[in-house]
PDB file of C-alpha atoms in Angstrom:
ATOM      1  CA  UNK A 195       0.050   0.257   0.421  1.00 81.00           C
ATOM      2  CA  UNK A 196       2.647   2.391   0.770  1.00 86.00           C
ATOM      3  CA  UNK A 197       4.723   1.506  -2.618  1.00 89.00           C
ATOM      4  CA  UNK A 198       1.193   2.106  -4.313  1.00 86.00           C
ATOM      5  CA  UNK A 199       0.711   5.362  -2.703  1.00 89.00           C
ATOM      6  CA  UNK A 200       3.848   6.678  -3.579  1.00 89.00           C
ATOM      7  CA  UNK A 201       5.373   6.631   0.131  1.00 89.00           C
ATOM      8  CA  UNK A 202       8.577   4.260  -0.241  1.00 90.00           C
ATOM      9  CA  UNK A 203       9.657   3.000  -3.532  1.00 92.00           C
ATOM     10  CA  UNK A 204      10.703  -0.002  -2.330  1.00 92.00           C
ATOM     11  CA  UNK A 205      10.465  -2.898   0.295  1.00 90.00           C
ATOM     12  CA  UNK A 206      11.275  -6.223   1.420  1.00 90.00           C
ATOM     13  CA  UNK A 207       9.079  -8.547   2.895  1.00 86.00           C
ATOM     14  CA  UNK A 208      10.780 -11.582   4.646  1.00 87.00           C
ATOM     15  CA  UNK A 209       9.751 -14.273   7.251  1.00 86.00           C
ATOM     16  CA  UNK A 210      11.540 -17.934   8.603  1.00 86.00           C
ATOM     17  CA  UNK A 211      10.537 -20.466  11.569  1.00 82.00           C
ATOM     18  CA  UNK A 212      13.434 -22.509  12.769  1.00 81.00           C
ATOM     19  CA  UNK A 213      11.768 -25.180  14.441  1.00 77.00           C
ATOM     20  CA  UNK A 214      14.325 -27.876  13.717  1.00 80.00           C
ATOM     21  CA  UNK A 215      16.917 -25.522  15.422  1.00 81.00           C
ATOM     22  CA  UNK A 216      15.591 -24.872  18.593  1.00 77.00           C
ATOM     23  CA  UNK A 217      15.614 -28.678  19.009  1.00 78.00           C
ATOM     24  CA  UNK A 218      18.479 -28.942  18.167  1.00 81.00           C
ATOM     25  CA  UNK A 219      19.800 -25.937  20.152  1.00 80.00           C
ATOM     26  CA  UNK A 220      20.692 -26.749  24.151  1.00 76.00           C
ATOM     27  CA  UNK A 221      18.354 -24.771  26.621  1.00 75.00           C
ATOM     28  CA  UNK A 222      21.342 -22.801  28.071  1.00 78.00           C
ATOM     29  CA  UNK A 223      21.788 -21.233  24.757  1.00 76.00           C
ATOM     30  CA  UNK A 224      18.118 -20.175  23.962  1.00 71.00           C
ATOM     31  CA  UNK A 225      18.016 -18.487  27.227  1.00 72.00           C
ATOM     32  CA  UNK A 226      21.186 -15.761  26.205  1.00 76.00           C
ATOM     33  CA  UNK A 227      18.627 -15.088  22.943  1.00 71.00           C
ATOM     34  CA  UNK A 228      17.215 -11.316  23.992  1.00 70.00           C
ATOM     35  CA  UNK A 229      14.278  -9.774  22.093  1.00 66.00           C
ATOM     36  CA  UNK A 230      15.208  -7.036  19.918  1.00 64.00           C
ATOM     37  CA  UNK A 231      15.128  -3.453  22.092  1.00 60.00           C
ATOM     38  CA  UNK A 232      12.842  -1.940  19.577  1.00 59.00           C
ATOM     39  CA  UNK A 233      10.462  -3.320  17.171  1.00 57.00           C
ATOM     40  CA  UNK A 234      10.146  -0.059  15.600  1.00 52.00           C
ATOM     41  CA  UNK A 235      10.928   0.704  11.445  1.00 50.00           C
ATOM     42  CA  UNK A 236      13.334   2.279  10.031  1.00 50.00           C
ATOM     43  CA  UNK A 237      10.962   4.784   9.078  1.00 46.00           C
ATOM     44  CA  UNK A 238       9.756   7.212  11.726  1.00 40.00           C
ATOM     45  CA  UNK A 239       6.071   7.443  11.808  1.00 40.00           C
ATOM     46  CA  UNK A 240       5.438   4.103  10.528  1.00 45.00           C
ATOM     47  CA  UNK A 241       3.130   1.796  11.922  1.00 43.00           C
ATOM     48  CA  UNK A 242       3.687  -1.681  13.865  1.00 42.00           C
ATOM     49  CA  UNK A 243       0.907  -3.744  12.734  1.00 40.00           C
ATOM     50  CA  UNK A 244       2.149  -6.649  14.857  1.00 39.00           C
ATOM     51  CA  UNK A 245       4.030  -7.029  17.889  1.00 43.00           C
ATOM     52  CA  UNK A 246       6.178 -10.164  18.713  1.00 41.00           C
ATOM     53  CA  UNK A 247       4.216 -13.331  19.536  1.00 45.00           C
ATOM     54  CA  UNK A 248       6.313 -15.175  22.268  1.00 49.00           C
ATOM     55  CA  UNK A 249       3.847 -17.263  24.283  1.00 63.00           C
ATOM     56  CA  UNK A 250       0.699 -19.303  24.426  1.00 71.00           C
ATOM     57  CA  UNK A 251      -1.825 -17.672  25.991  1.00 76.00           C
ATOM     58  CA  UNK A 252      -2.745 -19.692  29.330  1.00 80.00           C
ATOM     59  CA  UNK A 253      -6.230 -20.885  28.579  1.00 82.00           C
ATOM     60  CA  UNK A 254      -5.056 -21.953  25.876  1.00 81.00           C
ATOM     61  CA  UNK A 255      -2.271 -24.205  27.685  1.00 79.00           C
ATOM     62  CA  UNK A 256      -4.751 -25.311  30.095  1.00 83.00           C
ATOM     63  CA  UNK A 257      -6.789 -26.866  26.780  1.00 82.00           C
ATOM     64  CA  UNK A 258      -3.884 -28.787  25.301  1.00 79.00           C
ATOM     65  CA  UNK A 259      -3.575 -26.206  22.126  1.00 81.00           C
ATOM     66  CA  UNK A 260      -0.331 -25.595  22.556  1.00 77.00           C
ATOM     67  CA  UNK A 261       0.430 -26.971  19.296  1.00 77.00           C
ATOM     68  CA  UNK A 262      -1.068 -27.767  15.543  1.00 79.00           C
ATOM     69  CA  UNK A 263      -1.478 -31.126  15.859  1.00 81.00           C
ATOM     70  CA  UNK A 264      -4.036 -30.577  18.674  1.00 84.00           C
ATOM     71  CA  UNK A 265      -5.271 -26.974  17.298  1.00 85.00           C
ATOM     72  CA  UNK A 266      -5.635 -27.604  13.696  1.00 87.00           C
ATOM     73  CA  UNK A 267      -8.009 -31.103  13.506  1.00 90.00           C
ATOM     74  CA  UNK A 268     -10.326 -28.954  15.434  1.00 88.00           C
ATOM     75  CA  UNK A 269     -10.772 -26.314  13.086  1.00 87.00           C
ATOM     76  CA  UNK A 270     -10.578 -28.992  10.272  1.00 89.00           C
ATOM     77  CA  UNK A 271     -13.894 -30.060  12.605  1.00 92.00           C
ATOM     78  CA  UNK A 272     -15.340 -26.613  12.590  1.00 91.00           C
ATOM     79  CA  UNK A 273     -15.050 -26.120   8.346  1.00 92.00           C
ATOM     80  CA  UNK A 274     -16.629 -29.504   7.657  1.00 94.00           C
ATOM     81  CA  UNK A 275     -19.542 -28.470   9.870  1.00 94.00           C
ATOM     82  CA  UNK A 276     -20.102 -25.699   8.579  1.00 95.00           C
ATOM     83  CA  UNK A 277     -19.535 -27.002   4.973  1.00 95.00           C
ATOM     84  CA  UNK A 278     -22.122 -29.126   6.104  1.00 97.00           C
ATOM     85  CA  UNK A 279     -20.006 -32.546   5.174  1.00 96.00           C
ATOM     86  CA  UNK A 280     -19.753 -36.100   6.105  1.00 96.00           C
ATOM     87  CA  UNK A 281     -16.579 -36.577   7.761  1.00 94.00           C
ATOM     88  CA  UNK A 282     -15.621 -39.432   5.123  1.00 93.00           C
ATOM     89  CA  UNK A 283     -16.752 -37.314   2.514  1.00 96.00           C
ATOM     90  CA  UNK A 284     -14.535 -34.196   3.766  1.00 95.00           C
ATOM     91  CA  UNK A 285     -11.386 -35.708   5.046  1.00 94.00           C
ATOM     92  CA  UNK A 286     -11.895 -37.592   1.205  1.00 96.00           C
ATOM     93  CA  UNK A 287     -11.203 -33.998  -0.029  1.00 96.00           C
ATOM     94  CA  UNK A 288      -8.459 -33.081   1.901  1.00 95.00           C
ATOM     95  CA  UNK A 289      -6.839 -36.256   1.347  1.00 96.00           C
ATOM     96  CA  UNK A 290      -7.289 -35.948  -2.642  1.00 97.00           C
ATOM     97  CA  UNK A 291      -5.635 -32.292  -1.849  1.00 96.00           C
ATOM     98  CA  UNK A 292      -2.476 -33.968   0.125  1.00 96.00           C
ATOM     99  CA  UNK A 293      -2.413 -37.050  -2.757  1.00 97.00           C
ATOM    100  CA  UNK A 294      -1.387 -34.033  -5.056  1.00 97.00           C
ATOM    101  CA  UNK A 295       0.823 -32.537  -2.894  1.00 96.00           C
ATOM    102  CA  UNK A 296       2.776 -35.917  -2.931  1.00 96.00           C
ATOM    103  CA  UNK A 297       2.715 -35.884  -6.489  1.00 97.00           C
ATOM    104  CA  UNK A 298       4.763 -32.357  -6.242  1.00 97.00           C
ATOM    105  CA  UNK A 299       7.172 -34.197  -3.818  1.00 95.00           C
ATOM    106  CA  UNK A 300       7.787 -37.302  -5.589  1.00 97.00           C
ATOM    107  CA  UNK A 301       8.960 -35.003  -8.379  1.00 97.00           C
ATOM    108  CA  UNK A 302      10.960 -33.057  -6.479  1.00 96.00           C
ATOM    109  CA  UNK A 303      13.154 -35.310  -3.858  1.00 94.00           C
ATOM    110  CA  UNK A 304      15.772 -32.557  -3.426  1.00 92.00           C
ATOM    111  CA  UNK A 305      12.958 -30.723  -1.967  1.00 87.00           C
ATOM    112  CA  UNK A 306      10.970 -33.315   0.132  1.00 88.00           C
ATOM    113  CA  UNK A 307      10.868 -34.771   3.516  1.00 86.00           C
ATOM    114  CA  UNK A 308       9.032 -37.621   1.735  1.00 90.00           C
ATOM    115  CA  UNK A 309       9.581 -37.985  -2.517  1.00 94.00           C
ATOM    116  CA  UNK A 310       6.364 -40.739  -2.316  1.00 95.00           C
ATOM    117  CA  UNK A 311       3.431 -40.806  -4.244  1.00 97.00           C
ATOM    118  CA  UNK A 312       0.240 -41.257  -2.271  1.00 97.00           C
ATOM    119  CA  UNK A 313      -3.582 -42.167  -3.235  1.00 97.00           C
ATOM    120  CA  UNK A 314      -6.140 -40.645  -1.648  1.00 96.00           C
ATOM    121  CA  UNK A 315      -7.253 -43.592   0.019  1.00 96.00           C
ATOM    122  CA  UNK A 316      -3.496 -44.097   1.024  1.00 96.00           C
ATOM    123  CA  UNK A 317      -3.539 -40.659   2.430  1.00 96.00           C
ATOM    124  CA  UNK A 318      -7.041 -41.149   4.594  1.00 95.00           C
ATOM    125  CA  UNK A 319      -7.425 -44.679   5.685  1.00 95.00           C
ATOM    126  CA  UNK A 320      -4.727 -45.576   8.872  1.00 94.00           C
ATOM    127  CA  UNK A 321      -2.862 -48.569   8.349  1.00 93.00           C
ATOM    128  CA  UNK A 322      -0.361 -49.618  11.222  1.00 89.00           C
ATOM    129  CA  UNK A 323       2.173 -51.603   8.449  1.00 92.00           C
ATOM    130  CA  UNK A 324       2.637 -48.467   6.780  1.00 91.00           C
ATOM    131  CA  UNK A 325       2.886 -46.327   9.750  1.00 91.00           C
ATOM    132  CA  UNK A 326       0.225 -44.579   8.797  1.00 95.00           C
ATOM    133  CA  UNK A 327      -1.184 -43.551  12.232  1.00 94.00           C
ATOM    134  CA  UNK A 328      -4.014 -41.256  13.317  1.00 92.00           C
ATOM    135  CA  UNK A 329      -1.656 -38.234  14.581  1.00 90.00           C
ATOM    136  CA  UNK A 330      -4.848 -35.855  15.474  1.00 87.00           C
ATOM    137  CA  UNK A 331      -7.738 -36.950  14.698  1.00 89.00           C
ATOM    138  CA  UNK A 332      -9.021 -37.103  11.953  1.00 90.00           C
ATOM    139  CA  UNK A 333      -5.828 -36.538  10.328  1.00 92.00           C
ATOM    140  CA  UNK A 334      -3.106 -39.435   9.639  1.00 94.00           C
ATOM    141  CA  UNK A 335       0.471 -39.290   9.479  1.00 93.00           C
ATOM    142  CA  UNK A 336       0.107 -38.611   6.241  1.00 94.00           C
ATOM    143  CA  UNK A 337      -1.758 -35.369   6.295  1.00 92.00           C
ATOM    144  CA  UNK A 338       0.763 -33.993   8.552  1.00 87.00           C
ATOM    145  CA  UNK A 339       3.602 -31.741   7.229  1.00 82.00           C
ATOM    146  CA  UNK A 340       7.278 -31.962   8.865  1.00 80.00           C
ATOM    147  CA  UNK A 341       6.869 -29.328  11.830  1.00 73.00           C
ATOM    148  CA  UNK A 342      10.472 -29.323  12.480  1.00 79.00           C
ATOM    149  CA  UNK A 343      11.932 -27.473   9.709  1.00 81.00           C
ATOM    150  CA  UNK A 344      14.610 -24.584   9.239  1.00 85.00           C
ATOM    151  CA  UNK A 345      12.719 -22.797   6.064  1.00 86.00           C
ATOM    152  CA  UNK A 346      13.054 -18.841   5.014  1.00 91.00           C
ATOM    153  CA  UNK A 347      11.921 -16.559   2.441  1.00 92.00           C
ATOM    154  CA  UNK A 348      11.778 -12.671   1.152  1.00 93.00           C
ATOM    155  CA  UNK A 349      10.765 -11.034  -2.222  1.00 91.00           C
ATOM    156  CA  UNK A 350      11.256  -7.562  -2.879  1.00 92.00           C
ATOM    157  CA  UNK A 351       8.861  -5.346  -3.970  1.00 93.00           C
ATOM    158  CA  UNK A 352       9.117  -1.864  -5.801  1.00 95.00           C
ATOM    159  CA  UNK A 353       6.937   0.290  -7.936  1.00 93.00           C
ATOM    160  CA  UNK A 354       7.457  -0.237 -11.557  1.00 94.00           C
ATOM    161  CA  UNK A 355       9.710   3.241 -11.441  1.00 94.00           C
ATOM    162  CA  UNK A 356      11.780   2.139  -9.304  1.00 95.00           C
ATOM    163  CA  UNK A 357      12.427  -1.095 -11.036  1.00 96.00           C
ATOM    164  CA  UNK A 358      13.567   1.167 -14.072  1.00 97.00           C
ATOM    165  CA  UNK A 359      15.603   3.469 -12.001  1.00 96.00           C
ATOM    166  CA  UNK A 360      17.549   0.243 -10.895  1.00 96.00           C
ATOM    167  CA  UNK A 361      17.168  -1.027 -14.349  1.00 97.00           C
ATOM    168  CA  UNK A 362      16.157  -4.209 -13.412  1.00 95.00           C
ATOM    169  CA  UNK A 363      14.834  -5.992 -17.017  1.00 96.00           C
ATOM    170  CA  UNK A 364      11.295  -6.550 -17.534  1.00 96.00           C
ATOM    171  CA  UNK A 365      10.987 -10.110 -18.070  1.00 96.00           C
ATOM    172  CA  UNK A 366      12.462 -10.240 -13.870  1.00 94.00           C
ATOM    173  CA  UNK A 367       9.133  -8.112 -12.965  1.00 94.00           C
ATOM    174  CA  UNK A 368       6.046  -9.613 -11.538  1.00 92.00           C
ATOM    175  CA  UNK A 369       3.181  -7.663 -10.409  1.00 91.00           C
ATOM    176  CA  UNK A 370       1.012  -8.251  -7.839  1.00 85.00           C
ATOM    177  CA  UNK A 371      -2.444  -9.020  -8.074  1.00 86.00           C
ATOM    178  CA  UNK A 372      -3.902  -9.183  -4.702  1.00 83.00           C
ATOM    179  CA  UNK A 373      -3.173  -9.666  -1.389  1.00 79.00           C
ATOM    180  CA  UNK A 374      -3.899 -10.400   2.238  1.00 79.00           C
ATOM    181  CA  UNK A 375      -2.663  -9.277   5.576  1.00 75.00           C
ATOM    182  CA  UNK A 376      -3.737 -11.459   9.201  1.00 72.00           C
ATOM    183  CA  UNK A 377      -3.186 -11.321  12.646  1.00 68.00           C
ATOM    184  CA  UNK A 378      -3.169 -14.036  14.577  1.00 64.00           C
ATOM    185  CA  UNK A 379      -5.761 -13.865  17.436  1.00 65.00           C
ATOM    186  CA  UNK A 380      -5.788 -16.292  20.436  1.00 62.00           C
ATOM    187  CA  UNK A 381      -7.282 -19.772  19.538  1.00 59.00           C
ATOM    188  CA  UNK A 382      -9.707 -20.069  22.218  1.00 59.00           C
ATOM    189  CA  UNK A 383     -10.604 -16.308  22.257  1.00 58.00           C
ATOM    190  CA  UNK A 384     -14.435 -15.352  21.282  1.00 55.00           C
ATOM    191  CA  UNK A 385     -14.445 -14.102  17.982  1.00 55.00           C
ATOM    192  CA  UNK A 386     -15.494 -10.450  17.321  1.00 51.00           C
ATOM    193  CA  UNK A 387     -19.063 -10.269  15.800  1.00 44.00           C
TER     194      UNK A 387
END
């Protein structure tokens, strides 16, 4: 929005997660990590939309809502209920989606934890011989991604005028056609309206 309004010529948007690293770091070393003294943007006057989220609210802890494996099945059931779907029908649709993901993973083994094509039924049905157990009902292991990853991504956004000024070849330009913003709320906190 700031670029479109002419208030900013370019911006880097980046994010990362490092759960794999956190599991390998000694707890004493983590205690030495500090929160930045300031979360203010470089340009004075810019709003801060998000604050550093460092702990799970007490009510969510009391109900075991601290990990995706405990929270996402609850969301899944709410979505299914809202769509008036039977459990098998809904999970069949979800499993079909994951079957497509598995095809992509199989074609790119260098970027995949499990480069194996799996069918919709193979994903949906628990099977002790294959290790496809329920992880968080109604999800089986094959529905779940690996939590322990180190990954990051960044994108440099700028106006057309700035891209021209920096002599970036036009064949490298990508235009934003839509966007969204999200601010996480406490899972168990009643929503507005």
